[in-house]
GROMACS .gro file of C-alpha atoms in nm:
model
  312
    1UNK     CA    1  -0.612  15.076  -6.070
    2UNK     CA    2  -0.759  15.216  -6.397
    3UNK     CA    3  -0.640  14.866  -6.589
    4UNK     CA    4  -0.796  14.647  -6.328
    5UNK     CA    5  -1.103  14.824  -6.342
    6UNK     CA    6  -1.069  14.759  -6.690
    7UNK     CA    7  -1.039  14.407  -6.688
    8UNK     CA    8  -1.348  14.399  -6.456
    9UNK     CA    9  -1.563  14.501  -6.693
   10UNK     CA   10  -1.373  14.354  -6.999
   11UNK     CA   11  -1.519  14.015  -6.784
   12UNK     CA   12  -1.797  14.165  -6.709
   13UNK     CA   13  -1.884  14.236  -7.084
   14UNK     CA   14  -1.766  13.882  -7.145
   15UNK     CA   15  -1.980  13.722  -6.885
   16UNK     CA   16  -2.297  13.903  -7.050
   17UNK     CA   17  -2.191  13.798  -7.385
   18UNK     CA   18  -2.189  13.399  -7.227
   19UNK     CA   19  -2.507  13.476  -7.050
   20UNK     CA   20  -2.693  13.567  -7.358
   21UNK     CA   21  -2.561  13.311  -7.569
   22UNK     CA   22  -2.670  12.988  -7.295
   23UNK     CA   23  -3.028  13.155  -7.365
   24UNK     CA   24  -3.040  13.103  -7.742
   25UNK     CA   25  -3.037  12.736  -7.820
   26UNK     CA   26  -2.793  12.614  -8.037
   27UNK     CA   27  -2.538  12.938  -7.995
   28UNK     CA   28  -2.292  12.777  -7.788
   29UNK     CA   29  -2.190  12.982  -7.414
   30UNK     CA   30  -1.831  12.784  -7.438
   31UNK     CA   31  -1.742  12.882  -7.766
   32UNK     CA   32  -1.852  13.235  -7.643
   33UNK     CA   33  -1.582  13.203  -7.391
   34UNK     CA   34  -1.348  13.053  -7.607
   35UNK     CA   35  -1.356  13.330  -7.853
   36UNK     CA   36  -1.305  13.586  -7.610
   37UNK     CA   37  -1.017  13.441  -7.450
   38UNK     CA   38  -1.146  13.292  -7.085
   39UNK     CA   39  -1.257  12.938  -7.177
   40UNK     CA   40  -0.964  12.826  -6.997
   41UNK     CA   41  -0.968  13.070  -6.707
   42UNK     CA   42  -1.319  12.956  -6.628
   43UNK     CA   43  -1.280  12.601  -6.659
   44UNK     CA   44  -0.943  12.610  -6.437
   45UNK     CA   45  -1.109  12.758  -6.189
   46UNK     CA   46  -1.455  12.576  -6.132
   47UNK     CA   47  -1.212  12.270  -6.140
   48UNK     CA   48  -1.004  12.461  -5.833
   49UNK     CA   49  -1.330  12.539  -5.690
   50UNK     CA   50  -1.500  12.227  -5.663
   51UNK     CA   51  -1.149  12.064  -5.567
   52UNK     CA   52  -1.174  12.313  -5.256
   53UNK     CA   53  -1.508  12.279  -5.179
   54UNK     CA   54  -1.454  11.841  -5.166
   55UNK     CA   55  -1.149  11.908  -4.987
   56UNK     CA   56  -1.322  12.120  -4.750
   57UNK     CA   57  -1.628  11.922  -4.674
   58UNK     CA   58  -1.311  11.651  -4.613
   59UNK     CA   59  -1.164  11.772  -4.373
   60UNK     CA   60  -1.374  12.046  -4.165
   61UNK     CA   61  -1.564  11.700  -4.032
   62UNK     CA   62  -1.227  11.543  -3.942
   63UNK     CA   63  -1.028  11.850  -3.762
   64UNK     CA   64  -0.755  11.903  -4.056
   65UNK     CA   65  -0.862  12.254  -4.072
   66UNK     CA   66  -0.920  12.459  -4.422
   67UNK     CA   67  -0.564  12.521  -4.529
   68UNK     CA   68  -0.588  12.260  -4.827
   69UNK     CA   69  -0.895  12.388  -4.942
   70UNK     CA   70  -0.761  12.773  -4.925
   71UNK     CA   71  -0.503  12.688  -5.128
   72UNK     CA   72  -0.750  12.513  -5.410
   73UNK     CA   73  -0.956  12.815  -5.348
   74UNK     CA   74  -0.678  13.103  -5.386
   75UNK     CA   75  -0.622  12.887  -5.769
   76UNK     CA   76  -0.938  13.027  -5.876
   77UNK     CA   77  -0.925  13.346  -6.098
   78UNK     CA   78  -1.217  13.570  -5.892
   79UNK     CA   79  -1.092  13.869  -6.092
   80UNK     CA   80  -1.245  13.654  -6.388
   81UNK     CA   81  -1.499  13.451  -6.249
   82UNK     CA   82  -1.686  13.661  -6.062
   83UNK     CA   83  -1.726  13.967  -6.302
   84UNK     CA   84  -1.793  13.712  -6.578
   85UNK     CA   85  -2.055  13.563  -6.384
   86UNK     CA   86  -2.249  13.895  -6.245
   87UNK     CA   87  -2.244  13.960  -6.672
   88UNK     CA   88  -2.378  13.619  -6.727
   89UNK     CA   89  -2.695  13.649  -6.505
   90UNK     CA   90  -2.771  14.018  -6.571
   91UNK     CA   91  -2.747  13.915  -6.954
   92UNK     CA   92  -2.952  13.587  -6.917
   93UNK     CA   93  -3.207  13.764  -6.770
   94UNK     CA   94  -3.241  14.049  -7.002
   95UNK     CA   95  -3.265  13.807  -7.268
   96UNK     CA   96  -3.502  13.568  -7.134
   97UNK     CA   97  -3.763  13.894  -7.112
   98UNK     CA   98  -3.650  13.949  -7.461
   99UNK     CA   99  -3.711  13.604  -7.592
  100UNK     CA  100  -3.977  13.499  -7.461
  101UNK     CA  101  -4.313  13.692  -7.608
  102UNK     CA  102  -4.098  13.587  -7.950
  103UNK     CA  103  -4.115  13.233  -7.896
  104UNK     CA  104  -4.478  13.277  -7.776
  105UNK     CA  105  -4.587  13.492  -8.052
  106UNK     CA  106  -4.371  13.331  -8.365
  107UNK     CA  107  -4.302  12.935  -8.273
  108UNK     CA  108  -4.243  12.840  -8.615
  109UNK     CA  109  -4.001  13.142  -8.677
  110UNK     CA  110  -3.828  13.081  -8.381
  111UNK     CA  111  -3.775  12.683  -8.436
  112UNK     CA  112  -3.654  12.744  -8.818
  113UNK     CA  113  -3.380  12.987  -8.639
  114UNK     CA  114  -3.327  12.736  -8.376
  115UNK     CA  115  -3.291  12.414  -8.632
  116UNK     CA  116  -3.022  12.637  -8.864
  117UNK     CA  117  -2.826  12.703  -8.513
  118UNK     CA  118  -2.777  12.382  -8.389
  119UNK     CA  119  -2.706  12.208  -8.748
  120UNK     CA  120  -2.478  12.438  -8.832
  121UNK     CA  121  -2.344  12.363  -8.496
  122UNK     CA  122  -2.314  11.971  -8.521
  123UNK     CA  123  -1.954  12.085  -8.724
  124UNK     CA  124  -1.788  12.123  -8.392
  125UNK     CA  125  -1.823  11.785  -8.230
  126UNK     CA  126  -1.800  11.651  -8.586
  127UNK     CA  127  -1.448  11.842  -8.703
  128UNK     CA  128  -1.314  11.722  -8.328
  129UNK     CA  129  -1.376  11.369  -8.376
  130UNK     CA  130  -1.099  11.426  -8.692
  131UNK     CA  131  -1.114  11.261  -9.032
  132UNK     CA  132  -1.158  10.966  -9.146
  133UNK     CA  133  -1.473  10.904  -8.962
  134UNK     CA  134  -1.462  10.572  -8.932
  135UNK     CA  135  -1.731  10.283  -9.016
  136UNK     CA  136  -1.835  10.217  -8.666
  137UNK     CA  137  -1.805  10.577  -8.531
  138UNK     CA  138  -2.072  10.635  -8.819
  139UNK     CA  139  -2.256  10.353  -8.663
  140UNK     CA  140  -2.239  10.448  -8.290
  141UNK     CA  141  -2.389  10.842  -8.410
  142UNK     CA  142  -2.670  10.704  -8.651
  143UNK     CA  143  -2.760  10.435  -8.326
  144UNK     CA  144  -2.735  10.706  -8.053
  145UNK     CA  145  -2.951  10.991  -8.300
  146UNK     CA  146  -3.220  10.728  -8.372
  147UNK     CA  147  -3.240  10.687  -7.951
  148UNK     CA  148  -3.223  11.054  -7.952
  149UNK     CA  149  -3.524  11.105  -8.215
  150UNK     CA  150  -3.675  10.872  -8.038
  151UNK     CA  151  -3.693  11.033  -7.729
  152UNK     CA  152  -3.767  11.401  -7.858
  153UNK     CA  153  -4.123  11.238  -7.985
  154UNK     CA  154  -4.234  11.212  -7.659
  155UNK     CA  155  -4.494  11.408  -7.590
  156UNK     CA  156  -4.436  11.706  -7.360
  157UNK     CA  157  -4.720  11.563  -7.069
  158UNK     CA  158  -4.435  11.212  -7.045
  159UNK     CA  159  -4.197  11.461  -6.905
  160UNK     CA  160  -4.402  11.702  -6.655
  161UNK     CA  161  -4.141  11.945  -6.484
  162UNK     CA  162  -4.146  11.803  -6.172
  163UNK     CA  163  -3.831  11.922  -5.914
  164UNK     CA  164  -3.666  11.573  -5.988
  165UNK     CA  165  -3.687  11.606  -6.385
  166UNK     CA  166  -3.578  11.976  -6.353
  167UNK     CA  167  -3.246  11.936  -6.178
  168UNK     CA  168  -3.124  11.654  -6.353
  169UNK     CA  169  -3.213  11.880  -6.697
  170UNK     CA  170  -3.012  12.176  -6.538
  171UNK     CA  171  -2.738  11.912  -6.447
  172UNK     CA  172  -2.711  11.776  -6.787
  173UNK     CA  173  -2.738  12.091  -6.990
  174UNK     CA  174  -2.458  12.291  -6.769
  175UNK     CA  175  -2.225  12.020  -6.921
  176UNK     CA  176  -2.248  12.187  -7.259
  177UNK     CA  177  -2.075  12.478  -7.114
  178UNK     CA  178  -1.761  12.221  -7.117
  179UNK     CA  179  -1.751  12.156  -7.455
  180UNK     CA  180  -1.745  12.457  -7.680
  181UNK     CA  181  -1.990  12.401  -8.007
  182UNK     CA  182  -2.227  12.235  -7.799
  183UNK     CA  183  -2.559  12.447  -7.641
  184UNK     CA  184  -2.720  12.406  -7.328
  185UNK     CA  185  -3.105  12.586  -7.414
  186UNK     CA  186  -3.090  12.316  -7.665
  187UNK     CA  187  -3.097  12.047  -7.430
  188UNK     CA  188  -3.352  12.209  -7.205
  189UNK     CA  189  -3.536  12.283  -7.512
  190UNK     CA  190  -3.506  11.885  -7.597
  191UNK     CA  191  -3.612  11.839  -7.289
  192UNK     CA  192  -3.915  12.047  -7.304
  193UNK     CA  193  -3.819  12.239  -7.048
  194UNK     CA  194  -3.674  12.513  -7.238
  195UNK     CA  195  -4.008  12.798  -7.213
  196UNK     CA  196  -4.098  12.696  -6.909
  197UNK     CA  197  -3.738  12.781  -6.738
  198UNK     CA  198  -3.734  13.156  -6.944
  199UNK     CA  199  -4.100  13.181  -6.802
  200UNK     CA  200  -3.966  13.074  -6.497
  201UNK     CA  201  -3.664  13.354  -6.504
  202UNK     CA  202  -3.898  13.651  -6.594
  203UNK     CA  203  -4.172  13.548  -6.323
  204UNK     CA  204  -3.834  13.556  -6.062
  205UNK     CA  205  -4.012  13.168  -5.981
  206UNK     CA  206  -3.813  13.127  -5.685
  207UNK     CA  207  -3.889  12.719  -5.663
  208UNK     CA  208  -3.826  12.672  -5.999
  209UNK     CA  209  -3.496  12.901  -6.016
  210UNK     CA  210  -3.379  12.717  -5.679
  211UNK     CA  211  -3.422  12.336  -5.810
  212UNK     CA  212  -3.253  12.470  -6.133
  213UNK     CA  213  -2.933  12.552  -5.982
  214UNK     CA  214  -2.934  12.295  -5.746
  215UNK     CA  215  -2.925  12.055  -6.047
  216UNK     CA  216  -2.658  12.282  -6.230
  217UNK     CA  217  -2.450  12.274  -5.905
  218UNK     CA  218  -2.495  11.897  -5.895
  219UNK     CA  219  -2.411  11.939  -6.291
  220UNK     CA  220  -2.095  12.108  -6.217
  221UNK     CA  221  -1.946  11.896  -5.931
  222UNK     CA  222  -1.995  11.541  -6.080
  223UNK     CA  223  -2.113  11.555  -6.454
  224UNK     CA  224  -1.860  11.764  -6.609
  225UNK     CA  225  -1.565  11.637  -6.386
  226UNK     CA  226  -1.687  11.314  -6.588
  227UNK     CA  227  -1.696  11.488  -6.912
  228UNK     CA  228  -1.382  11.626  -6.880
  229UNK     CA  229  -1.231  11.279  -6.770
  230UNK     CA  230  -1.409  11.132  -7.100
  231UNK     CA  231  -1.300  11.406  -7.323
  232UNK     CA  232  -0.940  11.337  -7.166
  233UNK     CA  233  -0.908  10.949  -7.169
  234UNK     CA  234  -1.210  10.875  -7.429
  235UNK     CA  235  -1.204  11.189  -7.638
  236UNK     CA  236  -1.346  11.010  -8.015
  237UNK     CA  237  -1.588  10.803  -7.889
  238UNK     CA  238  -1.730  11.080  -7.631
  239UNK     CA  239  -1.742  11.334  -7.924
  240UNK     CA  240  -1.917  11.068  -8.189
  241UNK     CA  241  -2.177  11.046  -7.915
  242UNK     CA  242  -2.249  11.388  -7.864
  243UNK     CA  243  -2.306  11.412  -8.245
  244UNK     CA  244  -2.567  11.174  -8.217
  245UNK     CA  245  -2.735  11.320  -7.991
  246UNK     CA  246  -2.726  11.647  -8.138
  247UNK     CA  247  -2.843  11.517  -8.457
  248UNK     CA  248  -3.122  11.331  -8.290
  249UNK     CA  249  -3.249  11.632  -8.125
  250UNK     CA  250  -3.256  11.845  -8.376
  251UNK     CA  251  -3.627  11.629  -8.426
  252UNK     CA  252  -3.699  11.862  -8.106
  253UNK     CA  253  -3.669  12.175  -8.385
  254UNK     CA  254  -3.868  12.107  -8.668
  255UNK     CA  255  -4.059  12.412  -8.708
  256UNK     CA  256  -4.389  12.250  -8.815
  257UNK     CA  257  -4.516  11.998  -8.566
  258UNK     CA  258  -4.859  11.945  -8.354
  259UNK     CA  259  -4.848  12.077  -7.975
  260UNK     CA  260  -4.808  11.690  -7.878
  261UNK     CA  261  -4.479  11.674  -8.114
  262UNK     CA  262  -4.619  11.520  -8.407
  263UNK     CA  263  -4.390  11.601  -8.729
  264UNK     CA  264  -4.620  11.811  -8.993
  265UNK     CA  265  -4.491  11.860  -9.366
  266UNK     CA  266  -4.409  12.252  -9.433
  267UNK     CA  267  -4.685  12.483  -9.469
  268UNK     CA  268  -4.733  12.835  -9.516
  269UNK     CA  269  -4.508  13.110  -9.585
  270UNK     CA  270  -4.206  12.814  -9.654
  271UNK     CA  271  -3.995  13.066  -9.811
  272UNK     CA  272  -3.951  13.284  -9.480
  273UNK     CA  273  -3.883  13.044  -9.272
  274UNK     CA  274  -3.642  12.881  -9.502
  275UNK     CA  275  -3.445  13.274  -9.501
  276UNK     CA  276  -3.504  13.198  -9.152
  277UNK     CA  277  -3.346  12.842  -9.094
  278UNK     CA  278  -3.063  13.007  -9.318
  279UNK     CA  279  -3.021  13.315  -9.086
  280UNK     CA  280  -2.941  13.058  -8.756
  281UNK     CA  281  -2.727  12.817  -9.021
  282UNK     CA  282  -2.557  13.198  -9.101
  283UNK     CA  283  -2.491  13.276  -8.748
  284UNK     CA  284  -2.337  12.983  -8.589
  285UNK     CA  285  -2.071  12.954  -8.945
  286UNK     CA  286  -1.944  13.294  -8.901
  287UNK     CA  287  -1.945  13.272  -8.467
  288UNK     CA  288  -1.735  12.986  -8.580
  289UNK     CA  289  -1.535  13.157  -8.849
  290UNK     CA  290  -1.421  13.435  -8.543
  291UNK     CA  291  -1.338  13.141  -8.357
  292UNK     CA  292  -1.076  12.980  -8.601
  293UNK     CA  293  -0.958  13.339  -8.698
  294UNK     CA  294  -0.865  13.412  -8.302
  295UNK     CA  295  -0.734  13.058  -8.235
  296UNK     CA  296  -0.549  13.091  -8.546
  297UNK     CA  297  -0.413  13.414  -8.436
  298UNK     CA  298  -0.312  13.268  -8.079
  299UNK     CA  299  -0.096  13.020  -8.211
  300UNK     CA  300   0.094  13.255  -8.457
  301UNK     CA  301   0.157  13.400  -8.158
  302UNK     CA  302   0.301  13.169  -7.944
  303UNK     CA  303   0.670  13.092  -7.953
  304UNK     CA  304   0.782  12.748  -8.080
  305UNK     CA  305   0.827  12.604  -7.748
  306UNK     CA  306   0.473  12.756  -7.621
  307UNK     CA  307   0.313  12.540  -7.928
  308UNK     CA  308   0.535  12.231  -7.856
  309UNK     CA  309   0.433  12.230  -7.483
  310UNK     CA  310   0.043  12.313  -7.545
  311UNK     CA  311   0.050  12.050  -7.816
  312UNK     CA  312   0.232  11.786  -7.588
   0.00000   0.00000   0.00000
């Protein structure tokens, strides 16, 4: 009893340390998870659980009863999932109060450590695409960032919040959680959505809370099924074009620019913000240091057949 209750809030602990990390752009949730050992748990299981829920809304219509979906369903790990997830939310929330008279009160601040976390960041989808890089992989990124640049200088009146643009923003940036390295905020904050959903969580905006996971739901049952499928079957080509997206946004981040998105050369107290930019570059390398330390560790670990079969 005592080590269960243990491992409840061992989750629970992890869950909050996810949930504050999907708030800060460019500190990646997944890696989060990886690091502390239930990346795989969690993606298992919202695989089981969308696999019951299709199943289900199957075969309720049809008479074939819920036995196939139960047994999806009892494949989830609950003793992970849901103590993860109660940490998540109670963590996004206290950091979303946290964050958000910061990011009102010191933009440029906040950008410069925004800009060093997500380049510092681009080394994950980079190092998985493996070496050489080849000349048209270098082609496809440099195509796909100038598309992404591109669309980061819209201004932020093109893309008004309405419900539509909302949910397909939640949809897109609950993919990151797939793909450890890779930040969801980011995207929102790409999409210029990112202030106006923590505003949204500390003002409990019910409308604006409900469309948002009604996209991320929508996220989670088609989008990252497809990501996974394309990590799977198209793994180099999927990566090259995350990197270029990445890359692209990081236009999104520049700490000097007008209130319609116009770049502006540096200004001011550079050499702060530069300590700055260097604090979020600083953060990310040694999150990602941890990470190849307790991967490392894992497969010392493992047995020689454990390392042939994970391999294989």
């Amino acid at each position: 009893m005592v080590k269960s209750a243990r491992s409840y809030l061992a989750n629970l602990v992890r869950g909050g340390l996810i949930g504050t990390a999907e708030v800060v752009p460019g500190v990646s949730g997944g890696t989060i998870a990886l690091v502390t050992g239930i990346y795989e748990a969690l993606i298992g299981s919202a695989g089981h659980l969308l696999s019951g829920l299709r199943i289900a809304v199957a075969d309720l219509p049809r008479g074939a009863g819920f036995s196939r979906a139960s047994a999806e369903l009892r494949r989830v790990r609950w003793d992970v999932v849901l103590p993860a997830l109660i940490g998540l939310v109670c963590a996004a929330l206290i950091a979303a109060k946290l964050l958000e008279p910061v990011l009102h009160d010191h933009p440029i601040a906040s950008n410069a450590v925004f800009f060093g976390l997500v380049l510092a960041s681009l080394w994950v989808p980079i190092s998985m695409v493996g070496r050489p890089w080849r000349a048209s992989d270098v082609l496809t990124a440099v195509v796909v960032a100038v598309i992404a640049f591109a669309l980061t200088s819209l201004p932020p009146t093109s893309v008004a919040p309405n419900p539509v643009f909302v949910a397909l923003a939640a949809a897109i940036a609950v993919c990151a959680l797939v793909l450890p390295g890779v930040s969801g905020s980011f995207f929102l904050l790409s999409f210029g959505l990112y202030e106006t959903t923590i505003s949204a969580l500390n003002d409990r905006d019910l409308g604006y809370i409900a469309t948002f996971a009604l996209g991320a739901v929508i996220g989670l049952g088609l989008f990252v099924k497809l990501l996974q499928w394309l990590l799977e079957h198209r793994r180099r080509i999927t990566l090259v074009v995350m990197t270029g997206v990445m890359a692209g946004c990081l236009r999104a981040l520049w700490p000097w620019q007008t209130e319609g998105r116009a770049l502006l050369a540096p200004s001011g107290n550079v050499g702060v913000i530069v300590l700055f930019f260097l604090l979020g570059v600083a953060l990310v390398t040694a999150m990602l240091l941890v990470e190849r330390l307790v991967l490392r560790s894992k497969t010392t670990a493992e047995s020689p057949t454990e390392q042939i079969t994970r391999v294989s």
